[in-house]
Each structure stands twice: as structure tokens, then as C-alpha cells.
Short mmCIF file of C-alpha atoms in Angstrom, two decimals:
data_model
loop_
_atom_site.label_atom_id
_atom_site.label_comp_id
_atom_site.label_asym_id
_atom_site.label_seq_id
_atom_site.Cartn_x
_atom_site.Cartn_y
_atom_site.Cartn_z
CA MET A 1 135.13 114.49 -8.50
CA THR A 2 135.53 111.61 -11.24
CA SER A 3 138.83 109.18 -10.93
CA PRO A 4 141.84 110.75 -13.03
CA GLN A 5 142.97 108.46 -15.68
CA SER A 6 146.55 109.94 -16.98
CA PRO A 7 149.42 108.31 -15.60
CA SER A 8 151.20 111.37 -13.86
CA GLY A 9 150.43 114.59 -12.73
CA ALA A 10 154.26 115.87 -14.03
CA ASP A 11 152.96 116.58 -17.51
CA SER A 12 150.96 119.49 -16.22
CA GLY A 13 153.93 121.48 -15.78
CA ARG A 14 153.81 121.83 -11.93
CA PRO A 15 156.61 120.13 -9.69
CA VAL A 16 154.53 117.35 -7.71
CA PRO A 17 155.81 114.62 -5.58
CA GLY A 18 157.40 111.82 -7.16
CA GLY A 19 154.12 110.74 -8.39
CA PRO A 20 151.88 108.04 -6.82
CA ASP A 21 152.22 104.17 -7.82
CA VAL A 22 148.39 103.77 -7.48
CA ASP A 23 145.30 105.68 -8.51
CA ALA A 24 145.43 108.16 -5.66
CA ALA A 25 141.73 108.87 -6.20
CA ASP A 26 140.44 105.20 -6.16
CA GLN A 27 142.19 104.47 -3.04
CA ILE A 28 140.49 107.43 -1.48
CA ALA A 29 137.43 106.62 -2.55
CA GLU A 30 137.29 103.26 -1.49
CA ALA A 31 138.47 104.05 1.90
CA ALA A 32 135.73 106.53 2.09
CA ALA A 33 133.17 104.04 0.87
CA ASP A 34 134.53 101.20 3.11
CA PRO A 35 132.01 101.17 6.34
CA GLU A 36 134.36 99.26 8.10
CA ALA A 37 137.39 101.34 7.78
CA THR A 38 138.42 104.43 9.91
CA ALA A 39 139.16 106.34 6.56
CA ILE A 40 142.32 106.91 7.76
CA VAL A 41 145.22 106.49 5.15
CA ASP A 42 148.95 106.80 4.94
CA PRO A 43 149.82 109.57 2.43
CA ALA A 44 153.36 107.87 2.13
CA ASP A 45 151.27 104.70 0.72
CA ILE A 46 149.68 106.84 -2.01
CA ASP A 47 153.11 108.51 -3.11
CA PRO A 48 156.49 107.83 -0.86
CA ALA A 49 157.37 111.41 -1.54
CA LEU A 50 154.65 112.74 0.67
CA ALA A 51 156.67 111.31 3.51
CA ASP A 52 159.51 114.24 2.99
CA PRO A 53 158.30 117.62 4.23
CA GLU A 54 160.75 119.26 1.72
CA ALA A 55 159.15 117.51 -1.15
CA VAL A 56 155.76 118.63 0.15
CA ALA A 57 156.72 122.04 0.56
CA GLU A 58 158.41 122.41 -2.97
CA ALA A 59 155.06 120.85 -4.47
CA VAL A 60 152.73 123.20 -2.96
CA ALA A 61 154.84 126.39 -3.52
CA PRO A 62 153.60 129.22 -5.52
CA GLN A 63 154.35 128.64 -9.34
CA ARG A 64 152.25 131.39 -10.90
CA GLU A 65 154.13 134.50 -12.22
CA ILE A 66 153.83 137.48 -10.08
CA VAL A 67 154.32 140.78 -11.16
CA THR A 68 155.21 142.49 -8.17
CA ALA A 69 158.70 142.31 -6.49
CA GLU A 70 159.58 140.87 -3.27
CA GLY A 71 158.80 143.39 -0.39
CA GLU A 72 156.98 145.55 -2.92
CA ALA A 73 153.04 146.33 -2.52
CA LEU A 74 151.36 143.21 -3.91
CA LEU A 75 147.94 144.89 -2.80
CA GLU A 76 147.23 148.68 -2.37
CA VAL A 77 143.91 149.73 -0.80
CA SER A 78 143.18 153.55 -1.19
CA GLY A 79 140.81 155.47 0.50
CA LEU A 80 138.21 152.43 0.57
CA THR A 81 134.63 153.43 1.41
CA VAL A 82 131.70 151.08 2.02
CA GLU A 83 128.10 152.47 2.90
CA PHE A 84 125.05 150.53 3.73
CA GLY A 85 122.08 152.83 3.44
CA GLY A 86 124.41 156.13 4.21
CA LEU A 87 125.93 154.33 7.08
CA ALA A 88 129.88 154.19 6.49
CA ALA A 89 131.06 150.72 7.76
CA LEU A 90 134.31 151.47 6.10
CA ASP A 91 135.27 155.10 5.79
CA ASP A 92 138.40 156.22 3.82
CA VAL A 93 140.95 153.37 4.58
CA SER A 94 144.13 153.04 2.86
CA PHE A 95 147.05 150.31 3.41
CA GLU A 96 149.33 148.25 1.55
CA ILE A 97 150.36 144.40 1.63
CA ARG A 98 153.87 143.63 0.72
CA ARG A 99 154.60 140.56 -1.44
CA GLY A 100 155.94 137.97 1.10
CA GLU A 101 154.68 139.50 4.48
CA ILE A 102 152.14 138.39 7.17
CA LEU A 103 149.79 141.65 7.75
CA GLY A 104 147.57 141.65 10.62
CA LEU A 105 144.14 143.45 10.35
CA ILE A 106 142.86 143.91 13.67
CA GLY A 107 140.37 145.87 15.59
CA PRO A 108 137.14 145.79 18.16
CA ASN A 109 134.19 144.10 17.41
CA GLY A 110 132.29 145.99 14.66
CA ALA A 111 135.43 148.06 13.53
CA GLY A 112 134.99 147.14 9.95
CA LYS A 113 137.47 144.41 9.38
CA THR A 114 135.39 141.80 7.84
CA THR A 115 133.94 144.53 5.60
CA CYS A 116 137.12 145.59 4.39
CA PHE A 117 138.05 141.68 3.87
CA ASN A 118 134.85 141.67 1.50
CA ALA A 119 135.40 144.68 -0.44
CA ILE A 120 138.77 143.47 -1.13
CA THR A 121 137.84 139.89 -2.29
CA GLY A 122 134.54 141.09 -4.29
CA VAL A 123 131.70 140.36 -1.82
CA TYR A 124 131.24 143.99 -1.34
CA THR A 125 131.40 146.78 -3.99
CA PRO A 126 133.06 149.82 -2.77
CA THR A 127 131.03 153.12 -2.57
CA ARG A 128 134.33 154.68 -3.20
CA GLY A 129 138.20 154.26 -3.33
CA THR A 130 140.28 151.79 -4.93
CA VAL A 131 141.89 148.39 -4.64
CA THR A 132 145.02 147.73 -6.63
CA PHE A 133 146.34 143.99 -6.95
CA ASP A 134 149.70 142.93 -8.55
CA GLY A 135 149.85 145.92 -10.65
CA SER A 136 146.35 146.28 -11.60
CA PRO A 137 142.94 147.75 -10.35
CA LEU A 138 140.69 144.91 -9.53
CA GLY A 139 137.65 147.60 -10.28
CA LYS A 140 134.04 146.02 -9.76
CA ILE A 141 134.98 142.37 -11.20
CA LYS A 142 133.09 139.35 -9.71
CA GLN A 143 134.23 137.07 -6.79
CA HIS A 144 135.27 134.09 -9.15
CA LYS A 145 137.18 136.01 -11.24
CA ILE A 146 139.07 137.86 -8.33
CA THR A 147 139.86 134.25 -7.46
CA ARG A 148 141.45 133.81 -10.57
CA ARG A 149 143.68 137.03 -10.28
CA GLY A 150 144.87 135.40 -7.43
CA ILE A 151 143.14 136.33 -4.05
CA ALA A 152 141.79 133.35 -1.76
CA ARG A 153 140.09 133.84 1.27
CA THR A 154 138.63 131.52 4.31
CA PHE A 155 135.73 132.60 6.22
CA GLN A 156 134.55 133.26 9.90
CA ASN A 157 132.48 130.32 9.69
CA VAL A 158 133.69 127.18 8.26
CA ARG A 159 132.33 126.46 4.59
CA LEU A 160 133.33 122.99 3.42
CA TRP A 161 130.89 120.78 1.28
CA GLY A 162 130.34 118.24 4.43
CA GLU A 163 129.47 115.13 1.97
CA MET A 164 132.62 115.35 0.24
CA THR A 165 135.72 113.83 1.26
CA ALA A 166 138.60 116.12 2.41
CA LEU A 167 140.58 115.72 -0.66
CA GLU A 168 137.54 116.24 -3.03
CA ASN A 169 137.13 119.46 -1.17
CA VAL A 170 140.59 120.49 -1.92
CA CYS A 171 140.62 119.38 -5.82
CA VAL A 172 137.41 121.77 -6.01
CA GLY A 173 139.87 124.45 -5.28
CA THR A 174 142.34 123.44 -7.75
CA ASP A 175 139.44 124.07 -10.43
CA ALA A 176 140.34 127.85 -10.56
CA ARG A 177 143.48 127.22 -12.42
CA HIS A 178 142.21 124.45 -14.72
CA GLN A 179 141.83 125.16 -18.51
CA THR A 180 139.50 122.72 -19.58
CA SER A 181 136.43 123.99 -21.42
CA VAL A 182 132.72 122.23 -20.62
CA PHE A 183 133.47 120.48 -23.80
CA GLY A 184 136.89 119.11 -23.18
CA ALA A 185 135.53 117.65 -19.53
CA ILE A 186 132.37 116.26 -21.62
CA ALA A 187 134.54 114.57 -23.96
CA ARG A 188 137.16 113.67 -21.75
CA THR A 189 140.19 115.11 -23.26
CA PRO A 190 143.80 114.72 -22.43
CA ARG A 191 144.09 118.02 -20.73
CA HIS A 192 141.01 116.94 -18.78
CA TYR A 193 142.79 114.19 -17.71
CA ARG A 194 145.97 115.65 -16.75
CA GLU A 195 144.38 118.62 -14.89
CA GLU A 196 142.52 115.61 -12.82
CA ARG A 197 145.56 113.86 -12.10
CA ASP A 198 147.32 117.36 -11.13
CA ALA A 199 144.23 118.13 -8.64
CA VAL A 200 144.65 114.73 -6.91
CA ASP A 201 148.43 115.20 -6.62
CA ARG A 202 148.50 118.55 -5.49
CA GLY A 203 145.27 117.86 -3.19
CA MET A 204 147.28 115.39 -1.19
CA ALA A 205 150.14 117.56 -1.02
CA LEU A 206 148.41 120.24 0.18
CA LEU A 207 146.53 117.96 3.15
CA GLU A 208 149.76 116.73 4.39
CA PHE A 209 151.47 120.27 4.01
CA VAL A 210 148.56 121.62 6.24
CA GLY A 211 148.68 118.48 8.69
CA ILE A 212 145.62 116.43 7.75
CA GLY A 213 146.89 114.19 5.12
CA PRO A 214 145.73 110.89 6.83
CA ARG A 215 142.01 112.31 6.78
CA ALA A 216 141.97 112.67 2.96
CA ALA A 217 139.35 109.98 2.54
CA GLU A 218 137.23 111.13 5.71
CA LYS A 219 133.80 113.30 4.79
CA ALA A 220 134.63 116.99 5.66
CA SER A 221 131.66 116.96 7.96
CA ASN A 222 133.27 113.99 9.96
CA LEU A 223 136.34 115.93 10.68
CA PRO A 224 137.22 117.54 14.15
CA TYR A 225 136.66 121.36 14.11
CA GLY A 226 140.25 122.05 13.95
CA ASP A 227 140.83 119.77 11.03
CA GLN A 228 137.91 121.58 9.00
CA ARG A 229 139.76 124.89 9.79
CA ARG A 230 142.75 123.32 8.23
CA LEU A 231 141.02 121.92 5.18
CA GLU A 232 139.53 125.19 4.32
CA ILE A 233 143.06 126.71 4.28
CA ALA A 234 144.29 123.96 2.34
CA ARG A 235 141.41 124.51 -0.24
CA ALA A 236 142.09 128.20 -0.66
CA LEU A 237 145.82 127.19 -1.46
CA ALA A 238 144.89 125.00 -3.92
CA THR A 239 143.77 127.84 -6.01
CA GLU A 240 147.50 128.89 -6.24
CA PRO A 241 146.66 132.51 -4.73
CA LYS A 242 149.27 135.21 -4.86
CA LEU A 243 147.30 136.78 -1.57
CA LEU A 244 145.93 134.22 1.09
CA CYS A 245 143.28 136.03 3.11
CA LEU A 246 142.46 134.17 6.64
CA ASP A 247 139.28 135.64 8.36
CA GLU A 248 139.73 134.63 11.88
CA PRO A 249 141.19 131.09 11.36
CA ALA A 250 141.65 130.90 15.36
CA ALA A 251 138.20 131.25 16.02
CA GLY A 252 137.35 128.32 18.51
CA PHE A 253 140.50 126.99 19.10
CA ASN A 254 142.22 125.93 22.38
CA PRO A 255 145.65 127.46 23.05
CA SER A 256 147.41 124.44 21.86
CA GLU A 257 145.75 124.63 18.59
CA LYS A 258 146.48 128.08 18.34
CA THR A 259 150.08 127.57 18.75
CA ALA A 260 150.01 125.05 16.06
CA LEU A 261 148.11 127.50 13.59
CA MET A 262 150.54 130.33 14.41
CA GLY A 263 153.34 127.46 12.99
CA LEU A 264 151.14 126.74 9.66
CA ILE A 265 150.71 130.18 8.92
CA GLN A 266 154.68 130.82 9.43
CA LYS A 267 155.02 127.85 7.54
CA ILE A 268 152.72 129.33 4.61
CA ARG A 269 154.33 132.54 4.32
CA ASP A 270 157.64 130.73 4.15
CA ASP A 271 156.65 128.53 1.55
CA GLY A 272 156.69 131.82 -0.56
CA TYR A 273 153.14 133.12 0.11
CA THR A 274 151.68 136.53 1.24
CA VAL A 275 149.05 136.43 3.98
CA LEU A 276 146.50 138.66 5.20
CA LEU A 277 145.22 137.96 8.68
CA ILE A 278 142.05 138.98 10.57
CA GLU A 279 142.19 137.83 13.96
CA HIS A 280 140.93 138.53 17.54
CA ASP A 281 143.47 136.85 19.34
CA MET A 282 146.43 139.17 20.07
CA ARG A 283 148.91 136.71 21.10
CA LEU A 284 148.60 135.04 18.01
CA VAL A 285 148.66 138.34 15.73
CA MET A 286 151.27 139.51 17.82
CA GLY A 287 153.53 136.51 17.31
CA VAL A 288 152.81 135.85 13.69
CA THR A 289 152.62 139.23 11.70
CA ASP A 290 155.12 141.23 10.35
CA ARG A 291 152.99 144.64 10.32
CA ILE A 292 149.66 145.46 11.78
CA VAL A 293 146.74 147.55 10.50
CA VAL A 294 144.16 148.76 13.03
CA LEU A 295 140.72 149.79 12.40
CA GLU A 296 138.03 151.38 14.75
CA PHE A 297 134.47 152.41 13.70
CA GLY A 298 135.32 151.90 10.30
CA ARG A 299 138.67 153.92 10.24
CA LYS A 300 142.31 153.01 10.34
CA ILE A 301 143.57 154.48 13.54
CA ALA A 302 147.23 152.75 13.43
CA GLU A 303 149.61 150.90 11.32
CA GLY A 304 153.09 149.31 11.95
CA SER A 305 155.20 146.63 13.78
CA PRO A 306 153.48 144.37 16.51
CA ARG A 307 155.41 146.48 19.02
CA ASP A 308 154.77 150.08 17.51
CA VAL A 309 150.59 148.84 17.56
CA ARG A 310 150.72 147.39 20.94
CA ASP A 311 152.24 150.59 22.51
CA ASN A 312 150.15 152.87 20.60
CA PRO A 313 147.84 154.91 22.94
CA ALA A 314 144.94 155.13 20.73
CA VAL A 315 145.18 151.18 20.03
CA VAL A 316 145.20 150.79 23.98
CA ALA A 317 142.28 153.07 23.68
CA ALA A 318 140.01 151.33 21.33
CA TYR A 319 140.64 148.09 23.16
CA LEU A 320 140.34 148.72 26.59
CA GLY A 321 137.73 152.00 26.32
CA VAL A 322 140.12 154.61 27.51
CA PRO A 323 138.43 158.34 26.90
CA ASP A 324 139.71 160.32 24.02
CA ASP A 325 140.72 163.03 26.07
CA GLN A 326 143.34 160.76 27.95
CA ILE A 327 145.10 159.76 24.89
CA ALA A 328 148.23 161.28 25.12
#
């Protein structure tokens, strides 16, 4: 990542914190390169507005236009089927995600949750069925185009650029929304400078939003595991998604970390994002979701509120192994 040169990110048309008095990218780079330093920074030294949670929340709130009205179906999955060598990993699954909600997608191991995730985000091409997003079918478009359309995701296994700093990892995410051409980047056009400045401003705000602002100058590989998970979420949010898909974000967390993660996911939704969550931890799922879809052996067996799903005999049977003939 090169150091931005433009005086402010305000020209990009996005509300950002007040604008750093110093070159944030240079300060982060110096902290990361100094072998005597701890690489811990004070975000408020870079931009005093980062000390105000409300200013941070406003800076990272989604700005892109969304066709779907609040509470209506932002993503519709209809008859989704994914087969591998004739074996159906996902079989005729249908559900919707409403704008502004947190939807949980749960099920025992091998139920088809991640396959469904991958079919929605373009990793797998569905054998049959359709996925409609914000009023338009996704079809068979490539993953990077799905990201540009507004679907961002994290993965079961953390995927970060370990030798890059936390801030640099997040700035990579902002590239999904930049308009500078290859020629513009080589020529260092004014638009390129503005977008780089915007990337740093938004990157710092996102790191502060997810709770790891002071670690902006640390290499991603040196971060504690929980902070790496938060960094991956920040990078996904940097793409300005209409829908944020979290694939088992609490994997490997202790109870206190899971509680903190619940708060972060709720804060993300409260800031205006829509969230699709795959998670094995039922306490987390029941505590943070608005609705839940349950899969078993690739088929949907239940859908409803957390309370309805918790009391559903088919769901209890799927998790506890109750024989089918005992399901009421």
C-alpha cells in the first residue's frame, strides 16, 4: 500500500471522521517498521474524531444505495441445489434474508451450511435454483463481481495477509469500491490520491469500530487470534457490503470473547448492515439473531424465530439424534 498524498478523504463524498492532522499511513508505517516500538498506536492521535464512538459509527455506516426497502427481502434463495458427482450437498433449499436483520443459518456438521454460503457468494456454481440479491438475479457471475454487487464474507479459517499491517489489510478491502483504473494508479491521478486517502481514513475508523484501532500498525500474523477474527470482519466491511456473511466467526473463542463478539455483531446490524451468520454456538445464535434457518443433510428442516426453532422437534432431533419416529 502506498502512502496517500491528498489532504483529506472528504473529497471522496463519504462522511469520515474529522480528517487526520498527520499522514496516518506514514505514521502507521513508521510504527510498524520500528523494531524498538510495540506497534501500538493511539487512534485519537491520528484523528481526534476516532475517540468519539458516534463519529466512528457514522464513518463506517453503509453509504451505498440499496434498492430493497427496510424489512423487505434483500436476498432470496429459491430451490438452491448444489451437487458434487451426483451427491446433493444442498437440496432444494429456499429462504430469504430481510434487509436490516441478522439471520442465522445453523445445522449439525455436514448439514450444508458452508455449501449454501459458498453458493451464495460465488465459490460454487449452483446445480439448480436461483439467488436474487437486491432485486436482481446473481446468476453465474464471478466472486469479485458478487463482492462489487454488495455481498462480503469471512471464512471458517482466518484468511489475512500476515506480513501486512492490520490497516493495510483493511485498505485492501476498500479497493473493491474504488474507481481508479490501472492507468490512473500508475499515473497517480488526483482520483487515485483521494481514494487512497479515503482508504486510510475509513480503514482506521473500521479498525476502531471493531475494537482493534490501537493495533493498526501490527502485522496481521502477530495479532491474537480473536483480533485476527475482528480484522477479517473489518476488511469485509471495508468493501461496503449490503450483506455481510460471517462463517463461524466465534470458532476458537472462549466464553468472554463470544460475548464480546455478540456485541460486535449487534453493533454492526445497528449501524445499518444486514448480516447472515453461520455459527455452531447455540448460545451465540439464540442471543444475537432475529430469525434462524436450520439445515440437515442439505435440506431445510425449520425456519423461524430463535424461540420457535429452539422448541421445534425436528431441530431437537437433528442435534440430539432423536429417531424420526419419535418426532411429534
